[in-house]
């Protein structure tokens, strides 16, 4: 699924990546809006435990990140900065939800076997050593 977006600027010139590869501000805004939509879809998929939706969101986020790859901080307008902040917050929320789901699954699996996972014992021992 591609996210090709072609537009013209107000002066009639084609909008798109500049020769250095950075996105035109209009395209950057559009990619960031698409990212927000994908992050919202991911949130819904996480809430519904929709594995296909979660995987699809991960793929779409990867595509959009690829489009943002060559963009530098100098290319980001104030409007885009607001979109970036919103995307950052939503992505962080989704990360926390994903981690809670993973911890819940791990706890349930541990309860089924009657013992914690092996890697946790090593992690706890490492924490104790660091505290000393």
Tab-separated table of N, CA, C and O in Angstrom:
chain	number	residue	atom	x	y	z
A	1	UNK	N	0.851	-1.166	0.000
A	1	UNK	CA	0.000	0.000	0.000
A	1	UNK	C	0.895	1.226	0.000
A	1	UNK	O	1.627	1.475	0.947
A	2	UNK	N	0.868	2.000	-1.044
A	2	UNK	CA	1.721	3.168	-1.131
A	2	UNK	C	1.000	4.417	-0.693
A	2	UNK	O	-0.218	4.496	-0.702
A	3	UNK	N	1.771	5.388	-0.310
A	3	UNK	CA	1.210	6.648	0.137
A	3	UNK	C	1.672	7.771	-0.762
A	3	UNK	O	1.946	8.866	-0.308
A	4	UNK	N	1.775	7.516	-2.058
A	4	UNK	CA	2.238	8.548	-2.976
A	4	UNK	C	1.270	9.718	-2.928
A	4	UNK	O	0.066	9.539	-2.939
A	5	UNK	N	1.819	10.904	-2.869
A	5	UNK	CA	0.987	12.091	-2.793
A	5	UNK	C	1.608	13.135	-3.694
A	5	UNK	O	2.760	13.488	-3.536
A	6	UNK	N	0.838	13.600	-4.649
A	6	UNK	CA	1.341	14.605	-5.568
A	6	UNK	C	0.441	15.826	-5.478
A	6	UNK	O	-0.769	15.713	-5.458
A	7	UNK	N	1.037	16.977	-5.445
A	7	UNK	CA	0.261	18.212	-5.358
A	7	UNK	C	1.062	19.330	-5.978
A	7	UNK	O	2.248	19.189	-6.266
A	8	UNK	N	0.379	20.422	-6.156
A	8	UNK	CA	1.051	21.618	-6.634
A	8	UNK	C	1.025	22.655	-5.533
A	8	UNK	O	0.102	22.698	-4.727
A	9	UNK	N	2.038	23.476	-5.492
A	9	UNK	CA	2.058	24.581	-4.554
A	9	UNK	C	1.176	25.693	-5.107
A	9	UNK	O	0.677	25.608	-6.233
A	10	UNK	N	0.998	26.733	-4.319
A	10	UNK	CA	0.134	27.837	-4.750
A	10	UNK	C	0.634	28.514	-6.013
A	10	UNK	O	-0.145	29.031	-6.796
A	11	UNK	N	1.944	28.506	-6.243
A	11	UNK	CA	2.462	29.163	-7.444
A	11	UNK	C	2.460	28.249	-8.663
A	11	UNK	O	2.944	28.605	-9.717
A	12	UNK	N	1.900	27.022	-8.516
A	12	UNK	CA	1.762	26.122	-9.650
A	12	UNK	C	2.928	25.173	-9.854
A	12	UNK	O	2.874	24.308	-10.709
A	13	UNK	N	3.986	25.307	-9.064
A	13	UNK	CA	5.104	24.380	-9.195
A	13	UNK	C	4.749	23.082	-8.488
A	13	UNK	O	3.933	23.068	-7.572
A	14	UNK	N	5.350	22.019	-8.931
A	14	UNK	CA	5.049	20.716	-8.339
A	14	UNK	C	5.629	20.629	-6.940
A	14	UNK	O	6.764	21.007	-6.703
A	15	UNK	N	4.817	20.146	-6.006
A	15	UNK	CA	5.299	19.899	-4.654
A	15	UNK	C	5.868	18.495	-4.628
A	15	UNK	O	5.415	17.614	-5.322
A	16	UNK	N	6.839	18.285	-3.808
A	16	UNK	CA	7.436	16.963	-3.677
A	16	UNK	C	8.814	17.101	-3.096
A	16	UNK	O	9.211	18.180	-2.660
A	17	UNK	N	9.571	16.002	-3.068
A	17	UNK	CA	10.898	16.066	-2.500
A	17	UNK	C	11.770	17.052	-3.261
A	17	UNK	O	11.674	17.171	-4.470
A	18	UNK	N	12.580	17.787	-2.525
A	18	UNK	CA	13.517	18.670	-3.206
A	18	UNK	C	14.688	17.823	-3.696
A	18	UNK	O	14.776	16.647	-3.383
A	19	UNK	N	15.580	18.373	-4.495
A	19	UNK	CA	16.671	17.572	-5.033
A	19	UNK	C	17.512	16.890	-3.956
A	19	UNK	O	18.083	15.846	-4.182
A	20	UNK	N	17.597	17.472	-2.762
A	20	UNK	CA	18.381	16.865	-1.685
A	20	UNK	C	17.632	15.708	-1.033
A	20	UNK	O	18.190	14.998	-0.220
A	21	UNK	N	16.351	15.538	-1.364
A	21	UNK	CA	15.585	14.415	-0.838
A	21	UNK	C	14.622	14.782	0.277
A	21	UNK	O	13.814	13.974	0.676
A	22	UNK	N	14.685	15.990	0.820
A	22	UNK	CA	13.777	16.381	1.888
A	22	UNK	C	12.380	16.626	1.313
A	22	UNK	O	12.232	16.995	0.155
A	23	UNK	N	11.377	16.438	2.128
A	23	UNK	CA	10.004	16.668	1.695
A	23	UNK	C	9.692	18.154	1.663
A	23	UNK	O	10.164	18.916	2.495
A	24	UNK	N	8.905	18.561	0.704
A	24	UNK	CA	8.371	19.916	0.655
A	24	UNK	C	7.469	20.082	1.886
A	24	UNK	O	6.835	19.128	2.318
A	25	UNK	N	7.374	21.267	2.491
A	25	UNK	CA	6.547	21.432	3.696
A	25	UNK	C	5.109	20.943	3.530
A	25	UNK	O	4.540	20.368	4.454
A	26	UNK	N	4.517	21.144	2.348
A	26	UNK	CA	3.157	20.663	2.129
A	26	UNK	C	3.109	19.140	2.221
A	26	UNK	O	2.216	18.577	2.849
A	27	UNK	N	4.069	18.472	1.609
A	27	UNK	CA	4.130	17.011	1.658
A	27	UNK	C	4.438	16.529	3.067
A	27	UNK	O	3.905	15.516	3.514
A	28	UNK	N	5.307	17.250	3.771
A	28	UNK	CA	5.649	16.881	5.136
A	28	UNK	C	4.401	16.918	6.016
A	28	UNK	O	4.145	15.995	6.787
A	29	UNK	N	3.602	17.970	5.888
A	29	UNK	CA	2.354	18.054	6.650
A	29	UNK	C	1.453	16.866	6.333
A	29	UNK	O	0.861	16.271	7.228
A	30	UNK	N	1.348	16.523	5.062
A	30	UNK	CA	0.490	15.411	4.660
A	30	UNK	C	0.999	14.088	5.230
A	30	UNK	O	0.217	13.272	5.723
A	31	UNK	N	2.293	13.860	5.183
A	31	UNK	CA	2.860	12.619	5.729
A	31	UNK	C	2.630	12.560	7.237
A	31	UNK	O	2.268	11.512	7.783
A	32	UNK	N	2.800	13.682	7.916
A	32	UNK	CA	2.575	13.705	9.364
A	32	UNK	C	1.102	13.472	9.693
A	32	UNK	O	0.782	12.771	10.665
A	33	UNK	N	0.207	14.001	8.895
A	33	UNK	CA	-1.226	13.742	9.110
A	33	UNK	C	-1.543	12.264	8.883
A	33	UNK	O	-2.335	11.668	9.612
A	34	UNK	N	-0.926	11.690	7.865
A	34	UNK	CA	-1.103	10.252	7.625
A	34	UNK	C	-0.558	9.448	8.805
A	34	UNK	O	-1.159	8.457	9.220
A	35	UNK	N	0.585	9.885	9.352
A	35	UNK	CA	1.176	9.186	10.500
A	35	UNK	C	0.219	9.234	11.689
A	35	UNK	O	0.024	8.227	12.382
A	36	UNK	N	-0.381	10.386	11.934
A	36	UNK	CA	-1.351	10.492	13.032
A	36	UNK	C	-2.529	9.550	12.811
A	36	UNK	O	-2.996	8.903	13.760
A	37	UNK	N	-3.001	9.447	11.586
A	37	UNK	CA	-4.109	8.538	11.286
A	37	UNK	C	-3.701	7.087	11.523
A	37	UNK	O	-4.472	6.303	12.100
A	38	UNK	N	-2.491	6.727	11.122
A	38	UNK	CA	-2.006	5.360	11.326
A	38	UNK	C	-1.842	5.077	12.820
A	38	UNK	O	-2.200	4.001	13.300
A	39	UNK	N	-1.322	6.046	13.567
A	39	UNK	CA	-1.168	5.857	15.011
A	39	UNK	C	-2.523	5.699	15.694
A	39	UNK	O	-2.668	4.904	16.631
A	40	UNK	N	-3.521	6.427	15.222
A	40	UNK	CA	-4.877	6.273	15.764
A	40	UNK	C	-5.423	4.889	15.415
A	40	UNK	O	-6.042	4.232	16.258
A	41	UNK	N	-5.196	4.428	14.185
A	41	UNK	CA	-5.605	3.072	13.799
A	41	UNK	C	-4.914	2.035	14.675
A	41	UNK	O	-5.522	1.047	15.091
A	42	UNK	N	-3.631	2.265	14.945
A	42	UNK	CA	-2.869	1.340	15.794
A	42	UNK	C	-3.467	1.302	17.199
A	42	UNK	O	-3.596	0.237	17.808
A	43	UNK	N	-3.851	2.467	17.721
A	43	UNK	CA	-4.457	2.533	19.052
A	43	UNK	C	-5.735	1.706	19.093
A	43	UNK	O	-5.971	0.939	20.034
A	44	UNK	N	-6.548	1.847	18.041
A	44	UNK	CA	-7.790	1.069	17.960
A	44	UNK	C	-7.496	-0.429	17.863
A	44	UNK	O	-8.171	-1.237	18.491
A	45	UNK	N	-6.482	-0.779	17.074
A	45	UNK	CA	-6.117	-2.190	16.921
A	45	UNK	C	-5.603	-2.764	18.245
A	45	UNK	O	-5.930	-3.903	18.602
A	46	UNK	N	-4.813	-1.990	18.966
A	46	UNK	CA	-4.327	-2.442	20.269
A	46	UNK	C	-5.484	-2.633	21.244
A	46	UNK	O	-5.541	-3.636	21.968
A	47	UNK	N	-6.415	-1.690	21.248
A	47	UNK	CA	-7.563	-1.781	22.148
A	47	UNK	C	-8.407	-3.010	21.843
A	47	UNK	O	-8.936	-3.641	22.755
A	48	UNK	N	-8.518	-3.356	20.572
A	48	UNK	CA	-9.312	-4.508	20.164
A	48	UNK	C	-8.511	-5.791	20.049
A	48	UNK	O	-9.044	-6.814	19.630
A	49	UNK	N	-7.223	-5.731	20.389
A	49	UNK	CA	-6.321	-6.886	20.237
A	49	UNK	C	-6.403	-7.462	18.832
A	49	UNK	O	-6.405	-8.676	18.625
A	50	UNK	N	-6.468	-6.584	17.849
A	50	UNK	CA	-6.558	-6.940	16.433
A	50	UNK	C	-5.141	-7.095	15.873
A	50	UNK	O	-4.502	-6.107	15.507
A	51	UNK	N	-4.655	-8.318	15.820
A	51	UNK	CA	-3.285	-8.576	15.401
A	51	UNK	C	-3.030	-8.086	13.980
A	51	UNK	O	-2.000	-7.447	13.710
A	52	UNK	N	-3.954	-8.341	13.069
A	52	UNK	CA	-3.772	-7.881	11.687
A	52	UNK	C	-3.685	-6.352	11.630
A	52	UNK	O	-2.877	-5.790	10.895
A	53	UNK	N	-4.516	-5.687	12.411
A	53	UNK	CA	-4.483	-4.231	12.457
A	53	UNK	C	-3.183	-3.704	13.040
A	53	UNK	O	-2.633	-2.708	12.562
A	54	UNK	N	-2.673	-4.372	14.058
A	54	UNK	CA	-1.411	-3.964	14.683
A	54	UNK	C	-0.263	-4.129	13.700
A	54	UNK	O	0.560	-3.222	13.523
A	55	UNK	N	-0.217	-5.268	13.035
A	55	UNK	CA	0.850	-5.516	12.055
A	55	UNK	C	0.738	-4.556	10.879
A	55	UNK	O	1.730	-3.983	10.423
A	56	UNK	N	-0.488	-4.340	10.394
A	56	UNK	CA	-0.691	-3.399	9.295
A	56	UNK	C	-0.242	-1.996	9.670
A	56	UNK	O	0.379	-1.295	8.866
A	57	UNK	N	-0.529	-1.589	10.886
A	57	UNK	CA	-0.095	-0.270	11.349
A	57	UNK	C	1.421	-0.183	11.404
A	57	UNK	O	1.998	0.841	11.033
A	58	UNK	N	2.057	-1.243	11.851
A	58	UNK	CA	3.526	-1.250	11.916
A	58	UNK	C	4.132	-1.101	10.522
A	58	UNK	O	5.095	-0.346	10.328
A	59	UNK	N	3.557	-1.785	9.555
A	59	UNK	CA	4.047	-1.688	8.179
A	59	UNK	C	3.850	-0.277	7.639
A	59	UNK	O	4.769	0.318	7.059
A	60	UNK	N	2.658	0.282	7.844
A	60	UNK	CA	2.387	1.639	7.357
A	60	UNK	C	3.278	2.672	8.043
A	60	UNK	O	3.745	3.616	7.409
A	61	UNK	N	3.510	2.493	9.349
A	61	UNK	CA	4.419	3.418	10.047
A	61	UNK	C	5.818	3.334	9.455
A	61	UNK	O	6.488	4.355	9.285
A	62	UNK	N	6.259	2.135	9.109
A	62	UNK	CA	7.576	1.972	8.496
A	62	UNK	C	7.685	2.692	7.168
A	62	UNK	O	8.686	3.348	6.871
A	63	UNK	N	6.631	2.600	6.360
A	63	UNK	CA	6.607	3.285	5.064
A	63	UNK	C	6.682	4.792	5.275
A	63	UNK	O	7.461	5.493	4.619
A	64	UNK	N	5.876	5.299	6.195
A	64	UNK	CA	5.864	6.742	6.449
A	64	UNK	C	7.189	7.217	7.037
A	64	UNK	O	7.672	8.297	6.679
A	65	UNK	N	7.782	6.429	7.911
A	65	UNK	CA	9.101	6.795	8.454
A	65	UNK	C	10.138	6.858	7.335
A	65	UNK	O	11.015	7.727	7.341
A	66	UNK	N	10.018	5.965	6.373
A	66	UNK	CA	10.914	6.000	5.222
A	66	UNK	C	10.763	7.292	4.436
A	66	UNK	O	11.746	7.857	3.940
A	67	UNK	N	9.539	7.788	4.329
A	67	UNK	CA	9.317	9.057	3.627
A	67	UNK	C	9.862	10.237	4.422
A	67	UNK	O	10.237	11.253	3.850
A	68	UNK	N	9.902	10.110	5.731
A	68	UNK	CA	10.400	11.193	6.585
A	68	UNK	C	11.914	11.163	6.767
A	68	UNK	O	12.489	12.107	7.306
A	69	UNK	N	12.533	10.103	6.309
A	69	UNK	CA	13.950	9.835	6.569
A	69	UNK	C	14.895	11.003	6.272
A	69	UNK	O	15.787	11.290	7.050
A	70	UNK	N	14.747	11.656	5.159
A	70	UNK	CA	15.707	12.680	4.751
A	70	UNK	C	15.325	14.085	5.234
A	70	UNK	O	16.012	15.053	4.948
A	71	UNK	N	14.229	14.182	5.965
A	71	UNK	CA	13.785	15.480	6.465
A	71	UNK	C	14.623	15.858	7.677
A	71	UNK	O	14.853	15.045	8.568
A	72	UNK	N	15.073	17.101	7.716
A	72	UNK	CA	15.878	17.578	8.841
A	72	UNK	C	15.050	18.536	9.688
A	72	UNK	O	13.985	18.991	9.280
A	73	UNK	N	15.567	18.877	10.853
A	73	UNK	CA	14.875	19.803	11.748
A	73	UNK	C	14.662	21.159	11.081
A	73	UNK	O	13.675	21.847	11.355
A	74	UNK	N	15.550	21.543	10.188
A	74	UNK	CA	15.413	22.827	9.484
A	74	UNK	C	14.208	22.836	8.538
A	74	UNK	O	13.708	23.901	8.190
A	75	UNK	N	13.760	21.662	8.115
A	75	UNK	CA	12.637	21.553	7.180
A	75	UNK	C	11.279	21.640	7.881
A	75	UNK	O	10.254	21.754	7.222
A	76	UNK	N	11.271	21.575	9.219
A	76	UNK	CA	10.027	21.470	9.973
A	76	UNK	C	9.491	22.861	10.318
A	76	UNK	O	10.145	23.639	10.990
A	77	UNK	N	8.278	23.142	9.840
A	77	UNK	CA	7.622	24.415	10.142
A	77	UNK	C	6.969	24.331	11.524
A	77	UNK	O	6.885	23.251	12.118
A	78	UNK	N	6.460	25.447	12.013
A	78	UNK	CA	5.780	25.437	13.310
A	78	UNK	C	4.567	24.521	13.293
A	78	UNK	O	4.316	23.792	14.250
A	79	UNK	N	3.804	24.560	12.196
A	79	UNK	CA	2.636	23.679	12.089
A	79	UNK	C	3.068	22.215	12.122
A	79	UNK	O	2.470	21.396	12.810
A	80	UNK	N	4.128	21.902	11.389
A	80	UNK	CA	4.626	20.527	11.364
A	80	UNK	C	5.153	20.109	12.733
A	80	UNK	O	4.985	18.967	13.148
A	81	UNK	N	5.761	21.044	13.444
A	81	UNK	CA	6.279	20.752	14.780
A	81	UNK	C	5.130	20.316	15.697
A	81	UNK	O	5.272	19.381	16.483
A	82	UNK	N	3.974	20.975	15.578
A	82	UNK	CA	2.807	20.574	16.355
A	82	UNK	C	2.338	19.174	15.986
A	82	UNK	O	1.963	18.384	16.859
A	83	UNK	N	2.366	18.853	14.700
A	83	UNK	CA	1.986	17.509	14.252
A	83	UNK	C	2.978	16.469	14.749
A	83	UNK	O	2.586	15.367	15.153
A	84	UNK	N	4.263	16.819	14.736
A	84	UNK	CA	5.298	15.899	15.234
A	84	UNK	C	5.073	15.629	16.720
A	84	UNK	O	5.143	14.477	17.173
A	85	UNK	N	4.796	16.677	17.494
A	85	UNK	CA	4.558	16.496	18.930
A	85	UNK	C	3.339	15.612	19.184
A	85	UNK	O	3.371	14.740	20.054
A	86	UNK	N	2.279	15.829	18.420
A	86	UNK	CA	1.073	15.009	18.571
A	86	UNK	C	1.374	13.546	18.230
A	86	UNK	O	0.935	12.634	18.941
A	87	UNK	N	2.129	13.332	17.151
A	87	UNK	CA	2.489	11.966	16.757
A	87	UNK	C	3.381	11.319	17.815
A	87	UNK	O	3.206	10.139	18.142
A	88	UNK	N	4.293	12.089	18.364
A	88	UNK	CA	5.190	11.558	19.403
A	88	UNK	C	4.380	11.110	20.628
A	88	UNK	O	4.601	10.027	21.169
A	89	UNK	N	3.417	11.939	21.057
A	89	UNK	CA	2.597	11.589	22.226
A	89	UNK	C	1.747	10.346	21.955
A	89	UNK	O	1.661	9.453	22.797
A	90	UNK	N	1.135	10.291	20.778
A	90	UNK	CA	0.290	9.143	20.448
A	90	UNK	C	1.122	7.871	20.321
A	90	UNK	O	0.720	6.803	20.788
A	91	UNK	N	2.307	7.981	19.730
A	91	UNK	CA	3.179	6.819	19.608
A	91	UNK	C	3.613	6.325	20.999
A	91	UNK	O	3.656	5.122	21.249
A	92	UNK	N	3.903	7.249	21.905
A	92	UNK	CA	4.298	6.881	23.269
A	92	UNK	C	3.140	6.205	23.997
A	92	UNK	O	3.334	5.212	24.703
A	93	UNK	N	1.935	6.720	23.821
A	93	UNK	CA	0.761	6.091	24.433
A	93	UNK	C	0.585	4.676	23.900
A	93	UNK	O	0.354	3.739	24.674
A	94	UNK	N	0.708	4.510	22.584
A	94	UNK	CA	0.580	3.178	21.989
A	94	UNK	C	1.660	2.235	22.508
A	94	UNK	O	1.393	1.063	22.753
A	95	UNK	N	2.879	2.757	22.680
A	95	UNK	CA	3.968	1.930	23.209
A	95	UNK	C	3.632	1.437	24.612
A	95	UNK	O	3.821	0.262	24.942
A	96	UNK	N	3.100	2.321	25.449
A	96	UNK	CA	2.746	1.938	26.817
A	96	UNK	C	1.635	0.894	26.825
A	96	UNK	O	1.693	-0.075	27.596
A	97	UNK	N	0.633	1.072	25.968
A	97	UNK	CA	-0.453	0.090	25.880
A	97	UNK	C	0.094	-1.255	25.431
A	97	UNK	O	-0.241	-2.300	26.005
A	98	UNK	N	0.950	-1.239	24.404
A	98	UNK	CA	1.553	-2.484	23.913
A	98	UNK	C	2.338	-3.176	25.019
A	98	UNK	O	2.244	-4.390	25.205
A	99	UNK	N	3.112	-2.406	25.786
A	99	UNK	CA	3.902	-2.992	26.869
A	99	UNK	C	3.016	-3.561	27.972
A	99	UNK	O	3.338	-4.608	28.553
A	100	UNK	N	1.901	-2.895	28.270
A	100	UNK	CA	0.967	-3.424	29.264
A	100	UNK	C	0.354	-4.742	28.801
A	100	UNK	O	0.209	-5.683	29.582
A	101	UNK	N	-0.003	-4.798	27.531
A	101	UNK	CA	-0.562	-6.036	26.984
A	101	UNK	C	0.476	-7.153	27.068
A	101	UNK	O	0.173	-8.275	27.492
A	102	UNK	N	1.716	-6.851	26.673
A	102	UNK	CA	2.779	-7.862	26.719
A	102	UNK	C	3.034	-8.332	28.148
A	102	UNK	O	3.220	-9.530	28.399
A	103	UNK	N	3.024	-7.415	29.114
A	103	UNK	CA	3.235	-7.790	30.518
A	103	UNK	C	2.083	-8.658	31.020
A	103	UNK	O	2.302	-9.625	31.761
A	104	UNK	N	0.864	-8.343	30.603
A	104	UNK	CA	-0.298	-9.130	30.994
A	104	UNK	C	-0.196	-10.544	30.439
A	104	UNK	O	-0.453	-11.524	31.136
A	105	UNK	N	0.188	-10.655	29.181
A	105	UNK	CA	0.351	-11.980	28.567
A	105	UNK	C	1.442	-12.762	29.291
A	105	UNK	O	1.269	-13.944	29.619
A	106	UNK	N	2.566	-12.107	29.574
A	106	UNK	CA	3.670	-12.785	30.275
A	106	UNK	C	3.216	-13.266	31.649
A	106	UNK	O	3.532	-14.390	32.065
A	107	UNK	N	2.471	-12.441	32.373
A	107	UNK	CA	1.988	-12.827	33.704
A	107	UNK	C	1.048	-14.029	33.617
A	107	UNK	O	1.119	-14.945	34.444
A	108	UNK	N	0.203	-14.027	32.607
A	108	UNK	CA	-0.720	-15.157	32.455
A	108	UNK	C	0.009	-16.442	32.085
A	108	UNK	O	-0.325	-17.517	32.562
A	109	UNK	N	1.017	-16.315	31.216
A	109	UNK	CA	1.809	-17.502	30.857
A	109	UNK	C	2.584	-18.016	32.065
A	109	UNK	O	2.678	-19.226	32.273
A	110	UNK	N	3.135	-17.107	32.857
A	110	UNK	CA	3.848	-17.502	34.082
A	110	UNK	C	2.904	-18.223	35.042
A	110	UNK	O	3.274	-19.224	35.653
A	111	UNK	N	1.672	-17.735	35.155
A	111	UNK	CA	0.703	-18.365	36.044
A	111	UNK	C	0.354	-19.772	35.566
A	111	UNK	O	0.156	-20.678	36.382
A	112	UNK	N	0.319	-19.969	34.261
A	112	UNK	CA	0.018	-21.304	33.726
A	112	UNK	C	1.113	-22.307	34.045
A	112	UNK	O	0.844	-23.472	34.315
A	113	UNK	N	2.354	-21.855	33.991
A	113	UNK	CA	3.481	-22.760	34.242
A	113	UNK	C	3.876	-22.801	35.712
A	113	UNK	O	4.632	-23.671	36.122
A	114	UNK	N	3.412	-21.836	36.490
A	114	UNK	CA	3.739	-21.815	37.909
A	114	UNK	C	5.127	-21.275	38.193
A	114	UNK	O	5.621	-21.382	39.314
A	115	UNK	N	5.774	-20.723	37.221
A	115	UNK	CA	7.119	-20.174	37.443
A	115	UNK	C	7.352	-18.980	36.518
A	115	UNK	O	6.826	-18.929	35.421
A	116	UNK	N	8.136	-18.007	36.987
A	116	UNK	CA	8.422	-16.853	36.129
A	116	UNK	C	9.377	-17.234	34.999
A	116	UNK	O	10.080	-18.237	35.083
A	117	UNK	N	9.387	-16.432	33.966
A	117	UNK	CA	10.291	-16.663	32.840
A	117	UNK	C	11.738	-16.539	33.305
A	117	UNK	O	12.060	-15.767	34.213
A	118	UNK	N	12.631	-17.287	32.680
A	118	UNK	CA	14.030	-17.305	33.091
A	118	UNK	C	14.714	-15.958	32.956
A	118	UNK	O	15.512	-15.571	33.795
A	119	UNK	N	14.425	-15.232	31.914
A	119	UNK	CA	15.118	-13.964	31.705
A	119	UNK	C	14.788	-12.951	32.792
A	119	UNK	O	15.565	-12.078	33.076
A	120	UNK	N	13.648	-13.071	33.426
A	120	UNK	CA	13.289	-12.130	34.493
A	120	UNK	C	14.172	-12.343	35.716
A	120	UNK	O	14.560	-11.392	36.359
A	121	UNK	N	14.482	-13.570	36.032
A	121	UNK	CA	15.330	-13.842	37.190
A	121	UNK	C	16.706	-13.210	36.988
A	121	UNK	O	17.275	-12.628	37.907
A	122	UNK	N	17.229	-13.291	35.765
A	122	UNK	CA	18.526	-12.689	35.480
A	122	UNK	C	18.440	-11.170	35.539
A	122	UNK	O	19.343	-10.515	36.033
A	123	UNK	N	17.359	-10.608	35.083
A	123	UNK	CA	17.177	-9.155	35.113
A	123	UNK	C	17.098	-8.671	36.550
A	123	UNK	O	17.720	-7.688	36.920
A	124	UNK	N	16.336	-9.388	37.400
A	124	UNK	CA	16.213	-8.991	38.797
A	124	UNK	C	17.553	-9.094	39.516
A	124	UNK	O	17.904	-8.233	40.326
A	125	UNK	N	18.336	-10.125	39.211
A	125	UNK	CA	19.655	-10.268	39.823
A	125	UNK	C	20.559	-9.125	39.404
A	125	UNK	O	21.329	-8.589	40.207
A	126	UNK	N	20.472	-8.716	38.140
A	126	UNK	CA	21.293	-7.609	37.656
A	126	UNK	C	20.900	-6.313	38.357
A	126	UNK	O	21.763	-5.504	38.693
A	127	UNK	N	19.626	-6.111	38.618
A	127	UNK	CA	19.184	-4.911	39.331
A	127	UNK	C	19.728	-4.884	40.753
A	127	UNK	O	20.150	-3.854	41.251
A	128	UNK	N	19.700	-6.040	41.424
A	128	UNK	CA	20.201	-6.122	42.780
A	128	UNK	C	21.675	-5.771	42.817
A	128	UNK	O	22.141	-5.021	43.670
A	129	UNK	N	22.454	-6.305	41.839
A	129	UNK	CA	23.892	-6.002	41.785
A	129	UNK	C	24.131	-4.512	41.576
A	129	UNK	O	25.040	-3.951	42.153
A	130	UNK	N	23.328	-3.872	40.729
A	130	UNK	CA	23.501	-2.440	40.473
A	130	UNK	C	23.197	-1.611	41.704
A	130	UNK	O	23.795	-0.573	41.917
A	131	UNK	N	22.239	-2.048	42.522
A	131	UNK	CA	21.863	-1.294	43.698
A	131	UNK	C	22.925	-1.363	44.794
A	131	UNK	O	22.974	-0.506	45.655
A	132	UNK	N	23.751	-2.349	44.783
A	132	UNK	CA	24.773	-2.504	45.835
A	132	UNK	C	25.879	-1.555	45.678
A	132	UNK	O	26.389	-0.980	44.946
